[in-house]
PDB file of C-alpha atoms in Angstrom:
ATOM      1  CA  UNK A   1       8.109   6.917  14.108  1.00  0.00           C
ATOM      2  CA  UNK A   2      10.739   6.657  11.497  1.00  0.00           C
ATOM      3  CA  UNK A   3      12.723   9.841  11.865  1.00  0.00           C
ATOM      4  CA  UNK A   4      14.318  11.080  14.993  1.00  0.00           C
ATOM      5  CA  UNK A   5      16.242  14.144  15.788  1.00  0.00           C
ATOM      6  CA  UNK A   6      19.832  13.885  14.773  1.00  0.00           C
ATOM      7  CA  UNK A   7      22.769  16.196  14.806  1.00  0.00           C
ATOM      8  CA  UNK A   8      21.969  19.659  16.013  1.00  0.00           C
ATOM      9  CA  UNK A   9      19.208  18.862  18.444  1.00  0.00           C
ATOM     10  CA  UNK A  10      18.670  22.518  19.145  1.00  0.00           C
ATOM     11  CA  UNK A  11      18.732  25.452  16.847  1.00  0.00           C
ATOM     12  CA  UNK A  12      18.013  25.656  13.195  1.00  0.00           C
ATOM     13  CA  UNK A  13      18.020  22.724  10.828  1.00  0.00           C
ATOM     14  CA  UNK A  14      20.272  22.994   7.819  1.00  0.00           C
ATOM     15  CA  UNK A  15      18.916  22.693   4.283  1.00  0.00           C
ATOM     16  CA  UNK A  16      20.718  19.361   4.017  1.00  0.00           C
ATOM     17  CA  UNK A  17      18.999  18.053   7.127  1.00  0.00           C
ATOM     18  CA  UNK A  18      15.656  19.228   5.838  1.00  0.00           C
ATOM     19  CA  UNK A  19      16.247  17.563   2.476  1.00  0.00           C
ATOM     20  CA  UNK A  20      16.838  14.245   4.198  1.00  0.00           C
ATOM     21  CA  UNK A  21      13.521  14.199   6.039  1.00  0.00           C
ATOM     22  CA  UNK A  22      11.320  16.315   3.797  1.00  0.00           C
ATOM     23  CA  UNK A  23       9.557  13.465   2.006  1.00  0.00           C
ATOM     24  CA  UNK A  24       8.959  11.565   5.242  1.00  0.00           C
ATOM     25  CA  UNK A  25       7.453  14.763   6.659  1.00  0.00           C
ATOM     26  CA  UNK A  26       5.114  15.135   3.689  1.00  0.00           C
ATOM     27  CA  UNK A  27       4.113  11.499   4.119  1.00  0.00           C
ATOM     28  CA  UNK A  28       3.244  12.115   7.750  1.00  0.00           C
ATOM     29  CA  UNK A  29       5.970   9.705   8.832  1.00  0.00           C
ATOM     30  CA  UNK A  30       8.230  12.109  10.710  1.00  0.00           C
ATOM     31  CA  UNK A  31       7.942  12.551  14.446  1.00  0.00           C
ATOM     32  CA  UNK A  32       6.262  15.683  15.712  1.00  0.00           C
ATOM     33  CA  UNK A  33       9.443  17.477  16.776  1.00  0.00           C
ATOM     34  CA  UNK A  34      11.127  16.903  13.425  1.00  0.00           C
ATOM     35  CA  UNK A  35       8.012  17.936  11.520  1.00  0.00           C
ATOM     36  CA  UNK A  36       7.826  21.178  13.485  1.00  0.00           C
ATOM     37  CA  UNK A  37      11.505  21.979  12.942  1.00  0.00           C
ATOM     38  CA  UNK A  38      11.203  21.292   9.226  1.00  0.00           C
ATOM     39  CA  UNK A  39       8.094  23.460   9.006  1.00  0.00           C
ATOM     40  CA  UNK A  40       9.843  26.365  10.679  1.00  0.00           C
ATOM     41  CA  UNK A  41      12.884  26.033   8.398  1.00  0.00           C
ATOM     42  CA  UNK A  42      10.725  25.815   5.302  1.00  0.00           C
ATOM     43  CA  UNK A  43       8.830  28.937   6.276  1.00  0.00           C
ATOM     44  CA  UNK A  44      12.017  31.015   6.188  1.00  0.00           C
ATOM     45  CA  UNK A  45      14.015  29.279   3.452  1.00  0.00           C
ATOM     46  CA  UNK A  46      12.819  30.020  -0.034  1.00  0.00           C
ATOM     47  CA  UNK A  47      14.680  27.142  -1.663  1.00  0.00           C
ATOM     48  CA  UNK A  48      13.423  24.539   0.781  1.00  0.00           C
ATOM     49  CA  UNK A  49       9.943  26.044   0.519  1.00  0.00           C
ATOM     50  CA  UNK A  50      10.080  25.486  -3.212  1.00  0.00           C
ATOM     51  CA  UNK A  51      11.295  21.900  -2.717  1.00  0.00           C
ATOM     52  CA  UNK A  52       8.417  21.265  -0.357  1.00  0.00           C
ATOM     53  CA  UNK A  53       5.907  22.650  -2.827  1.00  0.00           C
ATOM     54  CA  UNK A  54       7.298  20.497  -5.644  1.00  0.00           C
ATOM     55  CA  UNK A  55       7.190  17.266  -3.632  1.00  0.00           C
ATOM     56  CA  UNK A  56       3.736  18.043  -2.320  1.00  0.00           C
ATOM     57  CA  UNK A  57       2.505  18.567  -5.868  1.00  0.00           C
ATOM     58  CA  UNK A  58       4.120  15.318  -6.980  1.00  0.00           C
ATOM     59  CA  UNK A  59       2.472  13.440  -4.135  1.00  0.00           C
ATOM     60  CA  UNK A  60      -0.924  14.958  -4.942  1.00  0.00           C
ATOM     61  CA  UNK A  61      -0.503  14.208  -8.620  1.00  0.00           C
ATOM     62  CA  UNK A  62       0.419  10.587  -7.903  1.00  0.00           C
ATOM     63  CA  UNK A  63      -2.707  10.202  -5.800  1.00  0.00           C
ATOM     64  CA  UNK A  64      -4.741  11.299  -8.830  1.00  0.00           C
ATOM     65  CA  UNK A  65      -3.124   8.786 -11.174  1.00  0.00           C
ATOM     66  CA  UNK A  66      -5.274   5.782 -10.356  1.00  0.00           C
ATOM     67  CA  UNK A  67      -8.664   6.141  -8.767  1.00  0.00           C
ATOM     68  CA  UNK A  68     -10.574   2.984  -7.893  1.00  0.00           C
ATOM     69  CA  UNK A  69     -13.706   2.343  -9.914  1.00  0.00           C
ATOM     70  CA  UNK A  70     -16.689   3.355  -7.786  1.00  0.00           C
ATOM     71  CA  UNK A  71     -18.819   0.531  -9.217  1.00  0.00           C
ATOM     72  CA  UNK A  72     -16.217  -2.061  -8.256  1.00  0.00           C
ATOM     73  CA  UNK A  73     -16.009  -0.540  -4.797  1.00  0.00           C
ATOM     74  CA  UNK A  74     -19.767  -0.799  -4.317  1.00  0.00           C
ATOM     75  CA  UNK A  75     -19.692  -4.383  -5.578  1.00  0.00           C
ATOM     76  CA  UNK A  76     -16.937  -5.315  -3.120  1.00  0.00           C
ATOM     77  CA  UNK A  77     -18.694  -3.629  -0.193  1.00  0.00           C
ATOM     78  CA  UNK A  78     -21.828  -5.600  -1.081  1.00  0.00           C
ATOM     79  CA  UNK A  79     -19.745  -8.758  -1.274  1.00  0.00           C
ATOM     80  CA  UNK A  80     -18.347  -8.082   2.209  1.00  0.00           C
ATOM     81  CA  UNK A  81     -21.774  -7.311   3.659  1.00  0.00           C
ATOM     82  CA  UNK A  82     -23.185 -10.458   2.054  1.00  0.00           C
ATOM     83  CA  UNK A  83     -20.660 -12.515   4.006  1.00  0.00           C
ATOM     84  CA  UNK A  84     -22.257 -11.213   7.176  1.00  0.00           C
ATOM     85  CA  UNK A  85     -25.815 -11.819   6.125  1.00  0.00           C
ATOM     86  CA  UNK A  86     -25.168 -15.373   5.051  1.00  0.00           C
ATOM     87  CA  UNK A  87     -23.146 -16.111   8.187  1.00  0.00           C
ATOM     88  CA  UNK A  88     -20.234 -16.844   5.950  1.00  0.00           C
ATOM     89  CA  UNK A  89     -19.292 -17.825   2.446  1.00  0.00           C
ATOM     90  CA  UNK A  90     -20.555 -21.104   0.975  1.00  0.00           C
ATOM     91  CA  UNK A  91     -17.226 -22.738   1.775  1.00  0.00           C
ATOM     92  CA  UNK A  92     -17.643 -21.829   5.413  1.00  0.00           C
ATOM     93  CA  UNK A  93     -21.139 -23.249   5.774  1.00  0.00           C
ATOM     94  CA  UNK A  94     -19.882 -26.383   7.464  1.00  0.00           C
ATOM     95  CA  UNK A  95     -18.171 -24.301  10.112  1.00  0.00           C
ATOM     96  CA  UNK A  96     -21.349 -22.377  10.774  1.00  0.00           C
ATOM     97  CA  UNK A  97     -23.361 -25.585  10.823  1.00  0.00           C
ATOM     98  CA  UNK A  98     -20.981 -27.019  13.357  1.00  0.00           C
ATOM     99  CA  UNK A  99     -21.937 -24.205  15.673  1.00  0.00           C
ATOM    100  CA  UNK A 100     -25.625 -24.764  15.301  1.00  0.00           C
ATOM    101  CA  UNK A 101     -26.221 -22.933  12.047  1.00  0.00           C
ATOM    102  CA  UNK A 102     -26.239 -19.246  11.163  1.00  0.00           C
ATOM    103  CA  UNK A 103     -28.541 -16.687  12.653  1.00  0.00           C
TER     104      UNK A 103
ATOM    105  CA  UNK B   1      -7.593 -29.683  14.524  1.00  0.00           C
ATOM    106  CA  UNK B   2      -7.320 -27.107  17.346  1.00  0.00           C
ATOM    107  CA  UNK B   3      -9.069 -23.805  16.784  1.00  0.00           C
ATOM    108  CA  UNK B   4      -5.830 -21.909  16.706  1.00  0.00           C
ATOM    109  CA  UNK B   5      -3.976 -24.294  14.406  1.00  0.00           C
ATOM    110  CA  UNK B   6      -1.622 -22.447  12.099  1.00  0.00           C
ATOM    111  CA  UNK B   7      -3.120 -21.504   8.788  1.00  0.00           C
ATOM    112  CA  UNK B   8      -1.741 -23.590   5.951  1.00  0.00           C
ATOM    113  CA  UNK B   9       0.657 -22.310   3.324  1.00  0.00           C
ATOM    114  CA  UNK B  10      -2.216 -21.023   1.229  1.00  0.00           C
ATOM    115  CA  UNK B  11      -3.784 -19.243   4.148  1.00  0.00           C
ATOM    116  CA  UNK B  12      -6.963 -21.320   3.976  1.00  0.00           C
ATOM    117  CA  UNK B  13      -8.320 -23.096   6.982  1.00  0.00           C
ATOM    118  CA  UNK B  14      -9.777 -26.466   6.335  1.00  0.00           C
ATOM    119  CA  UNK B  15     -13.537 -26.717   6.056  1.00  0.00           C
ATOM    120  CA  UNK B  16     -15.163 -28.035   9.181  1.00  0.00           C
ATOM    121  CA  UNK B  17     -12.509 -26.614  11.440  1.00  0.00           C
ATOM    122  CA  UNK B  18     -13.782 -25.767  14.896  1.00  0.00           C
ATOM    123  CA  UNK B  19     -14.006 -22.050  15.575  1.00  0.00           C
ATOM    124  CA  UNK B  20     -13.716 -20.268  18.873  1.00  0.00           C
ATOM    125  CA  UNK B  21     -16.470 -17.691  18.548  1.00  0.00           C
ATOM    126  CA  UNK B  22     -20.137 -17.728  17.628  1.00  0.00           C
ATOM    127  CA  UNK B  23     -21.078 -16.158  14.275  1.00  0.00           C
ATOM    128  CA  UNK B  24     -22.365 -12.959  15.922  1.00  0.00           C
ATOM    129  CA  UNK B  25     -18.928 -12.205  17.351  1.00  0.00           C
ATOM    130  CA  UNK B  26     -17.309 -12.965  14.042  1.00  0.00           C
ATOM    131  CA  UNK B  27     -19.767 -10.730  12.201  1.00  0.00           C
ATOM    132  CA  UNK B  28     -19.229  -7.870  14.603  1.00  0.00           C
ATOM    133  CA  UNK B  29     -15.453  -8.108  14.252  1.00  0.00           C
ATOM    134  CA  UNK B  30     -15.737  -8.316  10.468  1.00  0.00           C
ATOM    135  CA  UNK B  31     -17.964  -5.207  10.362  1.00  0.00           C
ATOM    136  CA  UNK B  32     -15.673  -3.309  12.668  1.00  0.00           C
ATOM    137  CA  UNK B  33     -12.243  -4.243  11.334  1.00  0.00           C
ATOM    138  CA  UNK B  34     -12.656  -5.398   7.742  1.00  0.00           C
ATOM    139  CA  UNK B  35     -15.491  -3.586   5.987  1.00  0.00           C
ATOM    140  CA  UNK B  36     -14.078  -0.064   6.578  1.00  0.00           C
ATOM    141  CA  UNK B  37     -10.880  -1.142   4.816  1.00  0.00           C
ATOM    142  CA  UNK B  38     -12.462  -2.269   1.533  1.00  0.00           C
ATOM    143  CA  UNK B  39     -11.354   0.820  -0.404  1.00  0.00           C
ATOM    144  CA  UNK B  40      -7.760   0.580   0.810  1.00  0.00           C
ATOM    145  CA  UNK B  41      -7.762  -3.111  -0.036  1.00  0.00           C
ATOM    146  CA  UNK B  42      -8.938  -2.353  -3.562  1.00  0.00           C
ATOM    147  CA  UNK B  43      -6.325   0.366  -4.015  1.00  0.00           C
ATOM    148  CA  UNK B  44      -3.579  -1.966  -2.847  1.00  0.00           C
ATOM    149  CA  UNK B  45      -4.915  -4.820  -4.960  1.00  0.00           C
ATOM    150  CA  UNK B  46      -4.746  -2.510  -7.992  1.00  0.00           C
ATOM    151  CA  UNK B  47      -1.040  -2.149  -7.376  1.00  0.00           C
ATOM    152  CA  UNK B  48      -0.509  -5.886  -7.029  1.00  0.00           C
ATOM    153  CA  UNK B  49      -2.361  -7.086 -10.107  1.00  0.00           C
ATOM    154  CA  UNK B  50      -2.131  -6.245 -13.768  1.00  0.00           C
ATOM    155  CA  UNK B  51      -5.837  -6.312 -14.586  1.00  0.00           C
ATOM    156  CA  UNK B  52      -8.694  -4.502 -12.805  1.00  0.00           C
ATOM    157  CA  UNK B  53     -10.699  -7.749 -12.762  1.00  0.00           C
ATOM    158  CA  UNK B  54      -7.811  -9.468 -10.981  1.00  0.00           C
ATOM    159  CA  UNK B  55      -7.770  -6.723  -8.367  1.00  0.00           C
ATOM    160  CA  UNK B  56     -11.453  -7.276  -7.656  1.00  0.00           C
ATOM    161  CA  UNK B  57     -10.898 -11.048  -7.408  1.00  0.00           C
ATOM    162  CA  UNK B  58      -7.997 -10.518  -5.050  1.00  0.00           C
ATOM    163  CA  UNK B  59     -10.058  -8.307  -2.736  1.00  0.00           C
ATOM    164  CA  UNK B  60     -12.874 -10.873  -2.722  1.00  0.00           C
ATOM    165  CA  UNK B  61     -10.401 -13.591  -1.883  1.00  0.00           C
ATOM    166  CA  UNK B  62      -8.957 -11.422   0.883  1.00  0.00           C
ATOM    167  CA  UNK B  63     -12.406 -10.697   2.308  1.00  0.00           C
ATOM    168  CA  UNK B  64     -13.251 -14.410   2.360  1.00  0.00           C
ATOM    169  CA  UNK B  65     -10.023 -15.275   4.119  1.00  0.00           C
ATOM    170  CA  UNK B  66     -10.460 -12.412   6.560  1.00  0.00           C
ATOM    171  CA  UNK B  67     -13.990 -13.543   7.334  1.00  0.00           C
ATOM    172  CA  UNK B  68     -12.771 -17.022   8.170  1.00  0.00           C
ATOM    173  CA  UNK B  69      -9.915 -15.762  10.315  1.00  0.00           C
ATOM    174  CA  UNK B  70     -11.440 -12.692  11.974  1.00  0.00           C
ATOM    175  CA  UNK B  71     -12.514 -14.460  15.168  1.00  0.00           C
ATOM    176  CA  UNK B  72      -8.878 -15.143  15.920  1.00  0.00           C
ATOM    177  CA  UNK B  73      -7.779 -11.587  15.142  1.00  0.00           C
ATOM    178  CA  UNK B  74      -6.795  -9.600  18.225  1.00  0.00           C
ATOM    179  CA  UNK B  75      -8.054  -6.238  16.956  1.00  0.00           C
ATOM    180  CA  UNK B  76      -4.597  -4.629  16.775  1.00  0.00           C
ATOM    181  CA  UNK B  77      -3.684  -2.966  13.478  1.00  0.00           C
ATOM    182  CA  UNK B  78      -6.489  -4.336  11.297  1.00  0.00           C
ATOM    183  CA  UNK B  79      -5.046  -2.859   8.129  1.00  0.00           C
ATOM    184  CA  UNK B  80      -1.672  -4.523   8.604  1.00  0.00           C
ATOM    185  CA  UNK B  81      -3.441  -7.784   9.363  1.00  0.00           C
ATOM    186  CA  UNK B  82      -5.548  -7.508   6.205  1.00  0.00           C
ATOM    187  CA  UNK B  83      -2.541  -6.634   4.083  1.00  0.00           C
ATOM    188  CA  UNK B  84      -0.775  -9.759   5.293  1.00  0.00           C
ATOM    189  CA  UNK B  85      -3.818 -11.794   4.293  1.00  0.00           C
ATOM    190  CA  UNK B  86      -3.885 -10.096   0.914  1.00  0.00           C
ATOM    191  CA  UNK B  87      -0.209 -10.738   0.311  1.00  0.00           C
ATOM    192  CA  UNK B  88      -0.681 -14.393   1.145  1.00  0.00           C
ATOM    193  CA  UNK B  89      -3.744 -14.584  -1.103  1.00  0.00           C
ATOM    194  CA  UNK B  90      -1.849 -12.981  -3.962  1.00  0.00           C
ATOM    195  CA  UNK B  91       1.085 -15.352  -3.618  1.00  0.00           C
ATOM    196  CA  UNK B  92      -1.337 -18.243  -3.563  1.00  0.00           C
ATOM    197  CA  UNK B  93      -3.220 -17.069  -6.656  1.00  0.00           C
ATOM    198  CA  UNK B  94       0.033 -16.674  -8.435  1.00  0.00           C
ATOM    199  CA  UNK B  95       1.292 -20.046  -7.344  1.00  0.00           C
ATOM    200  CA  UNK B  96      -1.809 -21.706  -8.750  1.00  0.00           C
ATOM    201  CA  UNK B  97      -1.231 -20.068 -12.087  1.00  0.00           C
ATOM    202  CA  UNK B  98       2.531 -20.257 -12.295  1.00  0.00           C
ATOM    203  CA  UNK B  99       4.018 -22.950 -10.064  1.00  0.00           C
ATOM    204  CA  UNK B 100       7.571 -22.149 -11.153  1.00  0.00           C
ATOM    205  CA  UNK B 101       7.503 -18.763  -9.478  1.00  0.00           C
ATOM    206  CA  UNK B 102       7.320 -20.090  -5.958  1.00  0.00           C
ATOM    207  CA  UNK B 103      10.456 -18.837  -4.383  1.00  0.00           C
ATOM    208  CA  UNK B 104      10.477 -15.070  -4.495  1.00  0.00           C
ATOM    209  CA  UNK B 105       7.177 -13.284  -3.877  1.00  0.00           C
ATOM    210  CA  UNK B 106       8.837  -9.902  -4.334  1.00  0.00           C
ATOM    211  CA  UNK B 107       9.872 -10.860  -7.830  1.00  0.00           C
ATOM    212  CA  UNK B 108       6.438 -12.297  -8.477  1.00  0.00           C
ATOM    213  CA  UNK B 109       4.790  -9.045  -7.525  1.00  0.00           C
ATOM    214  CA  UNK B 110       7.180  -7.065  -9.637  1.00  0.00           C
ATOM    215  CA  UNK B 111       6.558  -9.336 -12.563  1.00  0.00           C
ATOM    216  CA  UNK B 112       2.848  -8.922 -12.131  1.00  0.00           C
ATOM    217  CA  UNK B 113       2.923  -5.176 -12.071  1.00  0.00           C
ATOM    218  CA  UNK B 114       5.197  -4.987 -15.067  1.00  0.00           C
ATOM    219  CA  UNK B 115       2.514  -6.442 -17.301  1.00  0.00           C
ATOM    220  CA  UNK B 116       0.693  -3.914 -19.369  1.00  0.00           C
ATOM    221  CA  UNK B 117       1.571  -0.879 -17.311  1.00  0.00           C
ATOM    222  CA  UNK B 118       4.809   0.281 -18.859  1.00  0.00           C
ATOM    223  CA  UNK B 119       4.879   3.405 -20.935  1.00  0.00           C
ATOM    224  CA  UNK B 120       8.051   4.564 -22.579  1.00  0.00           C
ATOM    225  CA  UNK B 121      10.000   7.524 -21.234  1.00  0.00           C
ATOM    226  CA  UNK B 122       9.635   9.090 -24.662  1.00  0.00           C
ATOM    227  CA  UNK B 123       6.056   9.800 -23.750  1.00  0.00           C
ATOM    228  CA  UNK B 124       7.347  12.561 -21.537  1.00  0.00           C
ATOM    229  CA  UNK B 125       7.032  15.483 -23.854  1.00  0.00           C
ATOM    230  CA  UNK B 126       7.518  19.129 -23.105  1.00  0.00           C
ATOM    231  CA  UNK B 127       4.170  20.858 -23.092  1.00  0.00           C
ATOM    232  CA  UNK B 128       2.230  18.087 -21.409  1.00  0.00           C
ATOM    233  CA  UNK B 129       0.390  18.762 -18.196  1.00  0.00           C
ATOM    234  CA  UNK B 130       1.821  18.087 -14.771  1.00  0.00           C
ATOM    235  CA  UNK B 131      -0.246  14.944 -14.166  1.00  0.00           C
ATOM    236  CA  UNK B 132       0.614  13.530 -17.583  1.00  0.00           C
ATOM    237  CA  UNK B 133       4.316  13.947 -17.003  1.00  0.00           C
ATOM    238  CA  UNK B 134       4.011  12.420 -13.527  1.00  0.00           C
ATOM    239  CA  UNK B 135       2.027   9.510 -14.977  1.00  0.00           C
ATOM    240  CA  UNK B 136       4.574   8.839 -17.693  1.00  0.00           C
ATOM    241  CA  UNK B 137       7.454   9.159 -15.229  1.00  0.00           C
ATOM    242  CA  UNK B 138       5.688   6.743 -12.893  1.00  0.00           C
ATOM    243  CA  UNK B 139       5.242   4.232 -15.693  1.00  0.00           C
ATOM    244  CA  UNK B 140       8.906   4.537 -16.627  1.00  0.00           C
ATOM    245  CA  UNK B 141      10.152   3.749 -13.111  1.00  0.00           C
ATOM    246  CA  UNK B 142      11.760   0.404 -12.340  1.00  0.00           C
ATOM    247  CA  UNK B 143       9.063  -2.038 -11.187  1.00  0.00           C
ATOM    248  CA  UNK B 144      10.118  -2.117  -7.551  1.00  0.00           C
ATOM    249  CA  UNK B 145      10.160   1.635  -7.269  1.00  0.00           C
ATOM    250  CA  UNK B 146       6.862   2.100  -9.056  1.00  0.00           C
ATOM    251  CA  UNK B 147       5.202  -0.390  -6.773  1.00  0.00           C
ATOM    252  CA  UNK B 148       6.255   1.391  -3.602  1.00  0.00           C
ATOM    253  CA  UNK B 149       5.033   4.698  -4.994  1.00  0.00           C
ATOM    254  CA  UNK B 150       1.699   3.159  -5.920  1.00  0.00           C
ATOM    255  CA  UNK B 151       1.284   1.585  -2.492  1.00  0.00           C
ATOM    256  CA  UNK B 152       2.048   4.786  -0.589  1.00  0.00           C
ATOM    257  CA  UNK B 153       0.723   7.560  -2.813  1.00  0.00           C
ATOM    258  CA  UNK B 154      -2.100   5.791  -4.624  1.00  0.00           C
ATOM    259  CA  UNK B 155      -2.905   3.126  -2.054  1.00  0.00           C
ATOM    260  CA  UNK B 156      -2.529   5.487   0.880  1.00  0.00           C
ATOM    261  CA  UNK B 157      -0.434   3.092   2.968  1.00  0.00           C
ATOM    262  CA  UNK B 158       2.090   4.084   5.607  1.00  0.00           C
ATOM    263  CA  UNK B 159       5.732   3.106   5.117  1.00  0.00           C
ATOM    264  CA  UNK B 160       5.232   0.278   7.603  1.00  0.00           C
ATOM    265  CA  UNK B 161       2.165  -1.037   5.823  1.00  0.00           C
ATOM    266  CA  UNK B 162       3.861  -0.908   2.429  1.00  0.00           C
ATOM    267  CA  UNK B 163       6.814  -2.789   3.927  1.00  0.00           C
ATOM    268  CA  UNK B 164       4.375  -5.413   5.170  1.00  0.00           C
ATOM    269  CA  UNK B 165       2.781  -5.872   1.751  1.00  0.00           C
ATOM    270  CA  UNK B 166       6.121  -6.107  -0.002  1.00  0.00           C
ATOM    271  CA  UNK B 167       7.775  -8.103   2.766  1.00  0.00           C
ATOM    272  CA  UNK B 168      10.794  -5.791   2.788  1.00  0.00           C
ATOM    273  CA  UNK B 169      12.283  -3.606   5.563  1.00  0.00           C
ATOM    274  CA  UNK B 170      10.801  -0.146   6.105  1.00  0.00           C
ATOM    275  CA  UNK B 171      14.167   1.357   5.147  1.00  0.00           C
ATOM    276  CA  UNK B 172      13.862  -0.252   1.735  1.00  0.00           C
ATOM    277  CA  UNK B 173      10.408   1.248   1.266  1.00  0.00           C
ATOM    278  CA  UNK B 174      11.750   4.675   2.182  1.00  0.00           C
ATOM    279  CA  UNK B 175      14.745   4.590  -0.081  1.00  0.00           C
ATOM    280  CA  UNK B 176      12.778   3.254  -3.053  1.00  0.00           C
ATOM    281  CA  UNK B 177       9.985   5.757  -2.541  1.00  0.00           C
ATOM    282  CA  UNK B 178      12.222   8.768  -2.092  1.00  0.00           C
ATOM    283  CA  UNK B 179      14.407   7.897  -5.038  1.00  0.00           C
ATOM    284  CA  UNK B 180      11.363   7.249  -7.205  1.00  0.00           C
ATOM    285  CA  UNK B 181       9.855  10.634  -6.412  1.00  0.00           C
ATOM    286  CA  UNK B 182      13.180  12.278  -7.032  1.00  0.00           C
ATOM    287  CA  UNK B 183      13.275  10.667 -10.436  1.00  0.00           C
ATOM    288  CA  UNK B 184       9.749  11.855 -11.178  1.00  0.00           C
ATOM    289  CA  UNK B 185      10.833  15.305 -10.133  1.00  0.00           C
ATOM    290  CA  UNK B 186      13.757  15.179 -12.546  1.00  0.00           C
ATOM    291  CA  UNK B 187      11.353  14.356 -15.368  1.00  0.00           C
ATOM    292  CA  UNK B 188       9.173  17.280 -14.356  1.00  0.00           C
ATOM    293  CA  UNK B 189      12.189  19.552 -14.391  1.00  0.00           C
ATOM    294  CA  UNK B 190      13.119  18.265 -17.844  1.00  0.00           C
ATOM    295  CA  UNK B 191       9.617  19.123 -19.024  1.00  0.00           C
ATOM    296  CA  UNK B 192       9.960  22.586 -17.545  1.00  0.00           C
ATOM    297  CA  UNK B 193       7.247  21.944 -14.948  1.00  0.00           C
ATOM    298  CA  UNK B 194       9.410  22.016 -11.834  1.00  0.00           C
ATOM    299  CA  UNK B 195      12.611  23.726 -10.763  1.00  0.00           C
ATOM    300  CA  UNK B 196      15.780  21.713 -11.238  1.00  0.00           C
ATOM    301  CA  UNK B 197      16.688  19.586  -8.203  1.00  0.00           C
ATOM    302  CA  UNK B 198      19.185  20.950  -5.747  1.00  0.00           C
ATOM    303  CA  UNK B 199      22.586  19.338  -5.557  1.00  0.00           C
ATOM    304  CA  UNK B 200      21.847  17.736  -2.208  1.00  0.00           C
ATOM    305  CA  UNK B 201      21.511  13.982  -2.002  1.00  0.00           C
ATOM    306  CA  UNK B 202      18.105  13.044  -0.685  1.00  0.00           C
TER     307      UNK B 202
END
C-alpha cells in the first residue's frame, strides 16, 4: 500500500491531511485505515466532501473518454484463443514440433 | 540454448528453443493468466500508440510473446508480467521503425502519444459539457501527465502497474497523476463546472 498513517495517528484528520491522500483513496490505493479515516472526515466536512465529489466525477469522466472498440476486442480475444487451438503461432511451430507436435 | 536462457533485447526467443513444458501446460497457463487480460492490454496499448490499428498490432505482438514465454511464468502478478512484455514489445516496434530513438523509452512513449492526440486549450469553452471539458483538458496536458492519467483512469491500472509500464517510480506516477487531475479540475472550475480549488497543495 502506498499511503500510511502519518502525523496524528489517532483522532481526526485535518483537511490538509485529507487533501494529500484523497486521490489515492479514490484510486483504491490507500490502506484501509487511511481510507476509513478519510471517509469519516469527508462525511462531516462539507468542503472536503465537495472535493471528493469533484475528483470522483473527474475520474469517472476520464474513464468515459476512451472506450475500446468492441469489435477490436473480439478480434483480439479470437486471436488469443487461436494461439491455443493451433498450439502456438506459426513462428512457434518448430518449438511445438520439437516436443512431438501439437495436440 | 537452455530453456531458461534470458530473452534477447527484443524479447523474442529464438525459434527451435527447447521449452520446459508440454503444450497443454502452456495452453492452460495462457488461458488462465493471459486471455482474461486482453481488454486491459488493449486499453493500455491505446495509451501507448497513436493509431488504433497500432494498438491492435501491439496487443497481438504482446499475446504472441506471452504465449511463447508463459511456460516460464511463475503465476505471480500476471498483469504486471504482461505489461512488462508489452512495454518491451512497444520499444522493439519503435526501434524497428526509428532506430535513432533507442536510448530513452520514456521519451519514445511520450513522443508516440503526442502524435495526433493534442487539442488546444482554447477548445475549453464555457458552456460545454463536463466530459467535453475533461476531454479537452486531458488533451492539453503535458504528454507525460496525460499518459499517466490514461493508464490509470482509462486503462484501469494501479499506480504500481502504471509505474511498470512507464518504467518510472511509483512516486512519479502519483505526482504526475495527481497534478494532472488537479489541472483538469482547474479547467472545470474555469468553465464553471466545478468549485474553485482550495488553497491547499495536493
